[in-house]
mmCIF file of C-alpha atoms in Angstrom:
data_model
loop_
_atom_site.group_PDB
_atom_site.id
_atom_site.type_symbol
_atom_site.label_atom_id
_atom_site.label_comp_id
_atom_site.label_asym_id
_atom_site.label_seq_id
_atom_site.Cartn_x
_atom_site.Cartn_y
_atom_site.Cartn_z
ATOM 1 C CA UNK A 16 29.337 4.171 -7.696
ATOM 2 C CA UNK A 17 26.470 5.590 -5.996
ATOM 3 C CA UNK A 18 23.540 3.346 -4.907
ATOM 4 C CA UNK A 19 19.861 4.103 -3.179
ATOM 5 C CA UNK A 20 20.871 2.433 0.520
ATOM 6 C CA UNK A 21 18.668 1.163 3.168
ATOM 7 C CA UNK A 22 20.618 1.784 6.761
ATOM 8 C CA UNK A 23 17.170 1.221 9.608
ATOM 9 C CA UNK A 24 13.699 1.840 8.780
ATOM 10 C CA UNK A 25 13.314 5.226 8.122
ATOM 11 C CA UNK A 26 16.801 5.662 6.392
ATOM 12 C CA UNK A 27 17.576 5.143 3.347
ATOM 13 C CA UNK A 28 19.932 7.397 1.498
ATOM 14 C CA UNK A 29 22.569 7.806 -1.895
ATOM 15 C CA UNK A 30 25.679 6.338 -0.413
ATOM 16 C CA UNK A 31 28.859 5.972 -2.240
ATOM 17 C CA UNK A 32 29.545 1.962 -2.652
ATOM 18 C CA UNK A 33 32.015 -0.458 -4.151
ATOM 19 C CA UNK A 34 31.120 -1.297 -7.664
ATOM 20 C CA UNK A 35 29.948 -5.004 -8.722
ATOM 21 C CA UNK A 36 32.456 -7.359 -9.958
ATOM 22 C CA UNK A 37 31.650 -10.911 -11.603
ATOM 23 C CA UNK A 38 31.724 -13.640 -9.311
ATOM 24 C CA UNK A 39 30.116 -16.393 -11.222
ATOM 25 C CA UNK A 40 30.670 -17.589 -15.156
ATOM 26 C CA UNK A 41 27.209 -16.648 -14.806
ATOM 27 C CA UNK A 42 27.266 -13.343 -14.068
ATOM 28 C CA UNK A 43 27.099 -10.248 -15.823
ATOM 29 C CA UNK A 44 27.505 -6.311 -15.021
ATOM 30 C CA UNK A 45 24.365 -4.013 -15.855
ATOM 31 C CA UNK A 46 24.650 -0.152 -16.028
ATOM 32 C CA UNK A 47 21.556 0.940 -14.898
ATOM 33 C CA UNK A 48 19.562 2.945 -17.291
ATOM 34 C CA UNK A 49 16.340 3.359 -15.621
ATOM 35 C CA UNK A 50 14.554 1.864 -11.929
ATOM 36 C CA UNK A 51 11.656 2.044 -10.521
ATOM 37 C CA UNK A 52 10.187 2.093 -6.897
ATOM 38 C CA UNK A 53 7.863 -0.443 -5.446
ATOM 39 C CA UNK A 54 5.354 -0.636 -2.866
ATOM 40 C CA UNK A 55 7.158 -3.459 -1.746
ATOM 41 C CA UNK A 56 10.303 -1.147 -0.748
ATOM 42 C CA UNK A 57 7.707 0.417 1.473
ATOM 43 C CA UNK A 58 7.373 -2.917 3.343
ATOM 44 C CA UNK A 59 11.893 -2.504 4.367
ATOM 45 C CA UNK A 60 11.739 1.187 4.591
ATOM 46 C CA UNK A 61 8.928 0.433 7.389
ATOM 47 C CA UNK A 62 10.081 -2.126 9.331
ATOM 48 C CA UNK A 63 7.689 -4.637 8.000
ATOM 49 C CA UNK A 64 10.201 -6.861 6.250
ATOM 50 C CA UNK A 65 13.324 -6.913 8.745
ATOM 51 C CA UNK A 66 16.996 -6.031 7.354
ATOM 52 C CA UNK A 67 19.604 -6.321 9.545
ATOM 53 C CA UNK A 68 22.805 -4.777 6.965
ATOM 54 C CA UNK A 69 23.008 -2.025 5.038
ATOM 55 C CA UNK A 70 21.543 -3.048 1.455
ATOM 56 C CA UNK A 71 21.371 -1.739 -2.088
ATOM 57 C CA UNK A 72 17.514 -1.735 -2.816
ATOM 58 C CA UNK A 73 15.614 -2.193 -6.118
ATOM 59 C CA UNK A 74 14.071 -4.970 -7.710
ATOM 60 C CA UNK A 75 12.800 -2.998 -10.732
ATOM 61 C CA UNK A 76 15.411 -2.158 -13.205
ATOM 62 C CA UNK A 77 17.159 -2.670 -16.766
ATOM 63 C CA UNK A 78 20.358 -1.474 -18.358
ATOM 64 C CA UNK A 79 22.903 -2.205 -20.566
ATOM 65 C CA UNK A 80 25.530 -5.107 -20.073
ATOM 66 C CA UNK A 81 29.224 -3.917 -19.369
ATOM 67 C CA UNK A 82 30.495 -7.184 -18.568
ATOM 68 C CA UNK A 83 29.810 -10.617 -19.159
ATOM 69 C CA UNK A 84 31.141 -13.750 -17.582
ATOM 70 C CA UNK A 85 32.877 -16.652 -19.231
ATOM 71 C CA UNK A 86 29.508 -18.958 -19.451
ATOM 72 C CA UNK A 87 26.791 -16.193 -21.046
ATOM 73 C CA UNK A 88 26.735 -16.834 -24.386
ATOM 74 C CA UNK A 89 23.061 -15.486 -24.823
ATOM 75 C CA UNK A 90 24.131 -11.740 -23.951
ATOM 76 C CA UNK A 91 27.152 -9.682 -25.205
ATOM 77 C CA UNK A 92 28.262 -6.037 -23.982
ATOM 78 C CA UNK A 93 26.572 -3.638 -25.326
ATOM 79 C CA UNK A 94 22.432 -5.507 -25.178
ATOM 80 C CA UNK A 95 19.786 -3.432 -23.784
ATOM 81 C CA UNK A 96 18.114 -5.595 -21.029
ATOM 82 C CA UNK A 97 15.253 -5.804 -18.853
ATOM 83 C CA UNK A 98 15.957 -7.894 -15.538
ATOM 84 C CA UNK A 99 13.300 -9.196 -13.756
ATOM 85 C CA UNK A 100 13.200 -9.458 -10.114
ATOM 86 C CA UNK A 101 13.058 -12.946 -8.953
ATOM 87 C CA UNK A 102 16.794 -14.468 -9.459
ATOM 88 C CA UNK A 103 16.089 -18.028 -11.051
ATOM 89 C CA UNK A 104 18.932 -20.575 -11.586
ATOM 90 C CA UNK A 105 17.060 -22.416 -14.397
ATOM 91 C CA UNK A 106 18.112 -25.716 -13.297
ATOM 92 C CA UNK A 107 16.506 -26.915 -10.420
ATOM 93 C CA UNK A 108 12.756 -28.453 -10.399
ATOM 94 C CA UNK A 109 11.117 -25.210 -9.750
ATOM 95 C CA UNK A 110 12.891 -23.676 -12.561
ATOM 96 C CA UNK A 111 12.320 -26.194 -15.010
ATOM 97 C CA UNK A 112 9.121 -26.667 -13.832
ATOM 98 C CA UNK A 113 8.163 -23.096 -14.452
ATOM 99 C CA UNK A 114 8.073 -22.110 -11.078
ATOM 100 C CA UNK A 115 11.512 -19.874 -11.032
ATOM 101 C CA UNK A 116 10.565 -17.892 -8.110
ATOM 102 C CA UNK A 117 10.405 -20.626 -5.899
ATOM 103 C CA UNK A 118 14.223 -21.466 -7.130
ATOM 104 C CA UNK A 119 15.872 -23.821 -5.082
ATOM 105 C CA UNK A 120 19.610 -22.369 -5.562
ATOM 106 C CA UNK A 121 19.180 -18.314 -5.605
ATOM 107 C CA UNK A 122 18.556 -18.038 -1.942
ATOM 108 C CA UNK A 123 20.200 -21.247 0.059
ATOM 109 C CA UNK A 124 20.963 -19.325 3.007
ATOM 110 C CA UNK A 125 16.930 -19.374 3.781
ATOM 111 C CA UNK A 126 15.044 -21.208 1.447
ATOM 112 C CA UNK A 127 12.785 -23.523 2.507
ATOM 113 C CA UNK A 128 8.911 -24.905 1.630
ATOM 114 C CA UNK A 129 7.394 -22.946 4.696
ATOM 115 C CA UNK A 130 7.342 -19.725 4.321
ATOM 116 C CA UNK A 131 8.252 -18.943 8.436
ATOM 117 C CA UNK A 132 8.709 -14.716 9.576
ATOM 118 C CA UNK A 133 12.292 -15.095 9.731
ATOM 119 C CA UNK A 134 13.424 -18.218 7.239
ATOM 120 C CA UNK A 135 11.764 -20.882 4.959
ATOM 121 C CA UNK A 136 11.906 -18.041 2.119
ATOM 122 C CA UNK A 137 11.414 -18.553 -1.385
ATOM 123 C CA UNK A 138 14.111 -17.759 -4.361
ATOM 124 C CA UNK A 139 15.806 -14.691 -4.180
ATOM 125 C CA UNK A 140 14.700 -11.417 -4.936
ATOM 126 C CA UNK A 141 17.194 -8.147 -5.889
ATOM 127 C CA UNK A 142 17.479 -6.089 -3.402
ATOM 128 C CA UNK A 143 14.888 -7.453 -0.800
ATOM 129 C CA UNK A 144 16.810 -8.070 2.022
ATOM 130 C CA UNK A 145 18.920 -11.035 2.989
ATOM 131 C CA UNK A 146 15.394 -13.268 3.488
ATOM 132 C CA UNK A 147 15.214 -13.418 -0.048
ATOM 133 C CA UNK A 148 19.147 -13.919 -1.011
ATOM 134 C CA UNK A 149 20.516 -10.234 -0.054
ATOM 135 C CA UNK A 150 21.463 -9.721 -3.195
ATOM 136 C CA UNK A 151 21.917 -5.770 -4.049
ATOM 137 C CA UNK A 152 19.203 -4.537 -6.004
ATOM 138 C CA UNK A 153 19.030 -2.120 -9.409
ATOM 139 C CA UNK A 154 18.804 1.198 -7.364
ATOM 140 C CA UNK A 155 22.311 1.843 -8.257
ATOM 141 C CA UNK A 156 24.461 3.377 -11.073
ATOM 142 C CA UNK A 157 25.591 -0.922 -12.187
ATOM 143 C CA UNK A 158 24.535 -4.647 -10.605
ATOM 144 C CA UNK A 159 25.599 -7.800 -10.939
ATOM 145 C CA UNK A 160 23.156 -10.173 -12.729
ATOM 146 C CA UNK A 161 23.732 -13.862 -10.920
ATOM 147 C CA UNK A 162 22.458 -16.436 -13.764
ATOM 148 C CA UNK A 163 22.142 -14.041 -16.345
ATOM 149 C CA UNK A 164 21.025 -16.832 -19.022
ATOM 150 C CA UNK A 165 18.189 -17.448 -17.594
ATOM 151 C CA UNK A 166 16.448 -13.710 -16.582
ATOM 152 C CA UNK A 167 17.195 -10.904 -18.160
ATOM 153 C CA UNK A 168 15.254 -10.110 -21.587
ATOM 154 C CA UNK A 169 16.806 -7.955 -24.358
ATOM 155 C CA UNK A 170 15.098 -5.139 -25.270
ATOM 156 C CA UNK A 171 13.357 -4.293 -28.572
ATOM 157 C CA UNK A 172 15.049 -0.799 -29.929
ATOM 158 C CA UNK A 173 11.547 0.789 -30.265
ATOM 159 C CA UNK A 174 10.631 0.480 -27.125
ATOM 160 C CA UNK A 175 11.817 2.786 -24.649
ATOM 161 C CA UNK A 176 13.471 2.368 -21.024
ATOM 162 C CA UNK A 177 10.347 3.713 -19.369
ATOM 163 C CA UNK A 178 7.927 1.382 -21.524
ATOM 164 C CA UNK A 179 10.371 -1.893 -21.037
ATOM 165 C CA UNK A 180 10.404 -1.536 -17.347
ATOM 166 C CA UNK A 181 7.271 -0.774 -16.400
ATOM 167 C CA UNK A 182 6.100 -3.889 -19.001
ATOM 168 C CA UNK A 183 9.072 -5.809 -16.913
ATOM 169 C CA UNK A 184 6.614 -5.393 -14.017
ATOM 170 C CA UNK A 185 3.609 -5.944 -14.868
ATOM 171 C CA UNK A 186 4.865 -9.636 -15.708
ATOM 172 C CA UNK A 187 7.702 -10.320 -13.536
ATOM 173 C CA UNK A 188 4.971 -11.954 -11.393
ATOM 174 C CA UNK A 189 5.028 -14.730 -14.373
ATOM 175 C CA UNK A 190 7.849 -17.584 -14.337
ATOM 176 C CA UNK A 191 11.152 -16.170 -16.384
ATOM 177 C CA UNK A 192 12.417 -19.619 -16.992
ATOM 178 C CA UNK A 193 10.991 -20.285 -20.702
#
């Protein structure tokens, strides 16, 4: 498939990349249907927010499920769905405390309470570097969806792509664990 991919600051470019598989019951496939750039891209693309590996950006995005693993029962193939960025678990305190971006289990490699340069990050974010999880974002043709009964939102029929993701981000600031 081909995905938007940061290489250095300064390069990012359409690269040709494996597509997503399920790796979780959890999981599920998106096809991509419309993304959106943010100003926090700007923040990798600079420098600002070190990235070490190449990494499939995009935290803004929604599709339609091709694949669903063995534990969603809330989703099917075929739903129209929002996804917003901060991955959430929906089990740990934070989560069922309404607090889902500070998710415990989405980013273990560097999660922590402090908030340090290089570690101490919150929950994960798609495709915001391996600080916040490394997981690859929506700036691609499909992603994979980790806890995918908790996040993503399906999509009223009347509303359309451009008018579902840009509501996705004015509120994705909110908690996505109801």
């Amino acid at each position: 498939m081909k995905a938007a991919v940061f290489h250095k600051p300064g390069d990012i470019r359409v690269d040709n990349v494996p597509d997503p598989a399920i790796l979780d019951p959890r999981d599920v496939i998106l096809k991509v249907t419309a993304t959106a750039i943010c100003g926090s891209d700007l923040h990798i693309l600079s420098g600002a927010v070190p990235q070490k590996e190449n990494l499939i950006m995009g935290h803004e995005f929604m599709g339609i499920v091709e694949e669903v693993g063995s534990e969603i029962t809330n989703l099917k193939k075929g739903d129209r769905v929002v996804v917003p960025f901060p991955i959430a678990c929906g089990k740990c305190f934070f989560c069922t405390h309404e607090a889902s971006p500070a998710c415990e289990n989405s980013n273990f490699k560097h999660y922590g309470p402090n908030g340090d340069l290089m570690d101490q990050k919150g929950g994960a974010l798609f495709g915001y570097t391996d600080l916040y999880g490394g997981y690859s974002g929506g700036q691609a043709e499909y992603v994979r969806v980790p806890y995918a009964d908790i996040s993503p939102r399906i999509i009223p029929e009347h509303l359309t792509d451009e008018q579902a993701l840009f509501f996705n981000r004015h509120f994705s600031y909110r908690m996505v664990c109801d």
